[in-house]
Amino acid sequence: MKLVKDVMVSDVACVSPFAKLREALSLMKKHSVKSLVVDKQHPNDAYGLITYTNVLKTVVAEEGDIDLLNVYDACAKPALSVGKSLSVRQVAAMMTEHRVKRILVLEDNDLLGFVTMDDIMAVLLEQVE
């Protein structure tokens, strides 16, 4: 059985919680990603996650302004997280239970990366071929 460390993405784009939503969208576009990790404000704080869905909900559905709202206004914080030695099966169960597509990978509250539903599906598809 594969572990989180075998499938996780360690090259993660981060954004300040105090950045404007326009800056977050610009970073997403620059890195060609659909989500960003929201930095901790201090060592004992939690990481957050901002996704296209968060931005759509805040800006489009609630008529917010990307130049006035900060990342912390739209992000999910604390973000769900797991350790690198957890089995991919357990992460998949968490994703379906909490209806999320991304989970952060932490070690002692330090960011190692994240794992996505696509990463897990790639493992499953390898078994099908």
PDB file of C-alpha atoms in Angstrom:
ATOM      1  CA  MET A   1       0.000   0.000   0.000  1.00  0.00           C
ATOM      2  CA  LYS A   2       1.317   3.415  -0.945  1.00  0.00           C
ATOM      3  CA  LEU A   3       1.855   6.110   1.650  1.00  0.00           C
ATOM      4  CA  VAL A   4       1.218   9.831   1.474  1.00  0.00           C
ATOM      5  CA  LYS A   5       4.959  10.528   1.077  1.00  0.00           C
ATOM      6  CA  ASP A   6       4.926   8.409  -2.108  1.00  0.00           C
ATOM      7  CA  VAL A   7       2.274  10.504  -3.857  1.00  0.00           C
ATOM      8  CA  MET A   8       2.358  13.963  -2.288  1.00  0.00           C
ATOM      9  CA  VAL A   9       3.352  17.140  -4.101  1.00  0.00           C
ATOM     10  CA  SER A  10       6.159  18.921  -2.274  1.00  0.00           C
ATOM     11  CA  ASP A  11       6.482  21.950  -4.552  1.00  0.00           C
ATOM     12  CA  VAL A  12       3.743  24.067  -2.963  1.00  0.00           C
ATOM     13  CA  ALA A  13       2.777  27.663  -3.751  1.00  0.00           C
ATOM     14  CA  CYS A  14       2.000  29.704  -0.637  1.00  0.00           C
ATOM     15  CA  VAL A  15       0.289  33.033  -0.039  1.00  0.00           C
ATOM     16  CA  SER A  16       0.049  35.387   2.925  1.00  0.00           C
ATOM     17  CA  PRO A  17      -3.313  35.480   4.709  1.00  0.00           C
ATOM     18  CA  PHE A  18      -3.135  39.280   4.372  1.00  0.00           C
ATOM     19  CA  ALA A  19      -2.698  39.270   0.587  1.00  0.00           C
ATOM     20  CA  LYS A  20      -5.618  40.532  -1.481  1.00  0.00           C
ATOM     21  CA  LEU A  21      -7.610  37.961  -3.457  1.00  0.00           C
ATOM     22  CA  ARG A  22      -6.284  39.485  -6.690  1.00  0.00           C
ATOM     23  CA  GLU A  23      -2.729  38.582  -5.607  1.00  0.00           C
ATOM     24  CA  ALA A  24      -3.822  35.030  -4.754  1.00  0.00           C
ATOM     25  CA  LEU A  25      -5.478  34.626  -8.155  1.00  0.00           C
ATOM     26  CA  SER A  26      -2.359  36.007  -9.831  1.00  0.00           C
ATOM     27  CA  LEU A  27      -0.220  33.420  -7.999  1.00  0.00           C
ATOM     28  CA  MET A  28      -2.611  30.630  -8.994  1.00  0.00           C
ATOM     29  CA  LYS A  29      -2.381  31.731 -12.611  1.00  0.00           C
ATOM     30  CA  LYS A  30       1.423  32.098 -12.479  1.00  0.00           C
ATOM     31  CA  HIS A  31       1.914  28.614 -11.009  1.00  0.00           C
ATOM     32  CA  SER A  32      -0.938  27.016 -13.012  1.00  0.00           C
ATOM     33  CA  VAL A  33      -2.592  25.687  -9.851  1.00  0.00           C
ATOM     34  CA  LYS A  34      -6.119  25.693  -8.476  1.00  0.00           C
ATOM     35  CA  SER A  35      -5.164  26.202  -4.842  1.00  0.00           C
ATOM     36  CA  LEU A  36      -2.603  27.864  -2.601  1.00  0.00           C
ATOM     37  CA  VAL A  37      -1.468  27.098   0.916  1.00  0.00           C
ATOM     38  CA  VAL A  38      -2.156  30.018   3.243  1.00  0.00           C
ATOM     39  CA  ASP A  39       0.889  30.690   5.429  1.00  0.00           C
ATOM     40  CA  LYS A  40       0.788  30.521   9.212  1.00  0.00           C
ATOM     41  CA  GLN A  41       0.835  33.863  11.029  1.00  0.00           C
ATOM     42  CA  HIS A  42       3.096  32.495  13.781  1.00  0.00           C
ATOM     43  CA  PRO A  43       4.826  29.138  14.507  1.00  0.00           C
ATOM     44  CA  ASN A  44       1.902  27.704  16.492  1.00  0.00           C
ATOM     45  CA  ASP A  45      -0.765  28.790  14.006  1.00  0.00           C
ATOM     46  CA  ALA A  46      -2.472  26.497  11.504  1.00  0.00           C
ATOM     47  CA  TYR A  47      -2.032  26.516   7.732  1.00  0.00           C
ATOM     48  CA  GLY A  48      -4.994  27.345   5.545  1.00  0.00           C
ATOM     49  CA  LEU A  49      -5.952  26.546   1.984  1.00  0.00           C
ATOM     50  CA  ILE A  50      -7.538  28.768  -0.635  1.00  0.00           C
ATOM     51  CA  THR A  51      -9.032  27.231  -3.758  1.00  0.00           C
ATOM     52  CA  TYR A  52     -10.905  28.318  -6.860  1.00  0.00           C
ATOM     53  CA  THR A  53     -14.081  27.236  -5.090  1.00  0.00           C
ATOM     54  CA  ASN A  54     -13.390  29.523  -2.105  1.00  0.00           C
ATOM     55  CA  VAL A  55     -12.760  32.454  -4.440  1.00  0.00           C
ATOM     56  CA  LEU A  56     -15.879  31.756  -6.516  1.00  0.00           C
ATOM     57  CA  LYS A  57     -18.036  31.559  -3.419  1.00  0.00           C
ATOM     58  CA  THR A  58     -16.632  34.762  -1.928  1.00  0.00           C
ATOM     59  CA  VAL A  59     -16.357  36.877  -5.064  1.00  0.00           C
ATOM     60  CA  VAL A  60     -19.102  35.687  -7.391  1.00  0.00           C
ATOM     61  CA  ALA A  61     -21.803  34.234  -5.147  1.00  0.00           C
ATOM     62  CA  GLU A  62     -21.388  36.794  -2.357  1.00  0.00           C
ATOM     63  CA  GLU A  63     -20.428  39.673  -4.693  1.00  0.00           C
ATOM     64  CA  GLY A  64     -17.099  40.367  -2.984  1.00  0.00           C
ATOM     65  CA  ASP A  65     -14.305  42.478  -4.467  1.00  0.00           C
ATOM     66  CA  ILE A  66     -10.930  40.837  -5.247  1.00  0.00           C
ATOM     67  CA  ASP A  67      -9.181  44.146  -4.547  1.00  0.00           C
ATOM     68  CA  LEU A  68     -10.759  44.667  -1.119  1.00  0.00           C
ATOM     69  CA  LEU A  69     -10.956  41.157   0.356  1.00  0.00           C
ATOM     70  CA  ASN A  70      -7.972  39.427   1.907  1.00  0.00           C
ATOM     71  CA  VAL A  71      -7.100  35.768   1.519  1.00  0.00           C
ATOM     72  CA  TYR A  72      -8.129  35.107   5.130  1.00  0.00           C
ATOM     73  CA  ASP A  73     -11.663  36.278   4.232  1.00  0.00           C
ATOM     74  CA  ALA A  74     -12.064  33.403   1.764  1.00  0.00           C
ATOM     75  CA  CYS A  75      -9.725  30.591   2.819  1.00  0.00           C
ATOM     76  CA  ALA A  76     -10.418  27.415   4.755  1.00  0.00           C
ATOM     77  CA  LYS A  77      -8.436  27.523   7.977  1.00  0.00           C
ATOM     78  CA  PRO A  78      -7.358  25.314   9.558  1.00  0.00           C
ATOM     79  CA  ALA A  79      -6.905  23.108   6.519  1.00  0.00           C
ATOM     80  CA  LEU A  80      -7.219  19.362   6.916  1.00  0.00           C
ATOM     81  CA  SER A  81      -3.806  17.787   7.281  1.00  0.00           C
ATOM     82  CA  VAL A  82      -2.168  14.374   7.579  1.00  0.00           C
ATOM     83  CA  GLY A  83       1.273  12.964   8.256  1.00  0.00           C
ATOM     84  CA  LYS A  84       3.533  11.638   5.503  1.00  0.00           C
ATOM     85  CA  SER A  85       3.356   8.038   6.740  1.00  0.00           C
ATOM     86  CA  LEU A  86      -0.431   7.680   6.524  1.00  0.00           C
ATOM     87  CA  SER A  87      -1.735   5.244   3.910  1.00  0.00           C
ATOM     88  CA  VAL A  88      -3.246   6.647   0.745  1.00  0.00           C
ATOM     89  CA  ARG A  89      -6.382   4.622   1.505  1.00  0.00           C
ATOM     90  CA  GLN A  90      -6.922   6.560   4.758  1.00  0.00           C
ATOM     91  CA  VAL A  91      -6.407   9.897   3.007  1.00  0.00           C
ATOM     92  CA  ALA A  92      -8.963   8.908   0.362  1.00  0.00           C
ATOM     93  CA  ALA A  93     -11.438   8.096   3.136  1.00  0.00           C
ATOM     94  CA  MET A  94     -10.838  11.510   4.738  1.00  0.00           C
ATOM     95  CA  MET A  95     -11.322  13.286   1.408  1.00  0.00           C
ATOM     96  CA  THR A  96     -14.635  11.596   0.746  1.00  0.00           C
ATOM     97  CA  GLU A  97     -15.860  12.059   4.316  1.00  0.00           C
ATOM     98  CA  HIS A  98     -15.006  15.780   4.403  1.00  0.00           C
ATOM     99  CA  ARG A  99     -15.736  16.401   0.704  1.00  0.00           C
ATOM    100  CA  VAL A 100     -12.357  17.961  -0.074  1.00  0.00           C
ATOM    101  CA  LYS A 101      -9.941  17.435  -2.953  1.00  0.00           C
ATOM    102  CA  ARG A 102      -6.733  18.506  -1.211  1.00  0.00           C
ATOM    103  CA  ILE A 103      -5.178  17.732   2.160  1.00  0.00           C
ATOM    104  CA  LEU A 104      -1.971  19.249   3.532  1.00  0.00           C
ATOM    105  CA  VAL A 105       0.930  17.057   4.608  1.00  0.00           C
ATOM    106  CA  LEU A 106       2.556  18.249   7.828  1.00  0.00           C
ATOM    107  CA  GLU A 107       5.310  17.053  10.118  1.00  0.00           C
ATOM    108  CA  ASP A 108       5.408  18.653  13.557  1.00  0.00           C
ATOM    109  CA  ASN A 109       3.224  21.515  12.211  1.00  0.00           C
ATOM    110  CA  ASP A 110       5.710  22.204   9.380  1.00  0.00           C
ATOM    111  CA  LEU A 111       4.484  22.023   5.792  1.00  0.00           C
ATOM    112  CA  LEU A 112       5.897  19.173   3.694  1.00  0.00           C
ATOM    113  CA  GLY A 113       3.435  19.383   0.806  1.00  0.00           C
ATOM    114  CA  PHE A 114      -0.077  18.316  -0.036  1.00  0.00           C
ATOM    115  CA  VAL A 115      -1.903  15.391  -1.569  1.00  0.00           C
ATOM    116  CA  THR A 116      -4.763  15.749  -4.026  1.00  0.00           C
ATOM    117  CA  MET A 117      -7.555  13.529  -5.184  1.00  0.00           C
ATOM    118  CA  ASP A 118      -5.833  13.439  -8.609  1.00  0.00           C
ATOM    119  CA  ASP A 119      -2.655  12.061  -6.977  1.00  0.00           C
ATOM    120  CA  ILE A 120      -4.657   9.268  -5.376  1.00  0.00           C
ATOM    121  CA  MET A 121      -6.556   8.530  -8.592  1.00  0.00           C
ATOM    122  CA  ALA A 122      -3.222   8.211 -10.422  1.00  0.00           C
ATOM    123  CA  VAL A 123      -2.244   5.432  -7.969  1.00  0.00           C
ATOM    124  CA  LEU A 124      -5.566   3.700  -8.574  1.00  0.00           C
ATOM    125  CA  LEU A 125      -5.239   4.006 -12.360  1.00  0.00           C
ATOM    126  CA  GLU A 126      -1.749   2.442 -12.241  1.00  0.00           C
ATOM    127  CA  GLN A 127      -3.370  -0.686 -10.818  1.00  0.00           C
ATOM    128  CA  VAL A 128      -5.919  -0.776 -13.683  1.00  0.00           C
ATOM    129  CA  GLU A 129      -3.425  -0.759 -16.565  1.00  0.00           C
TER     130      GLU A 129
END
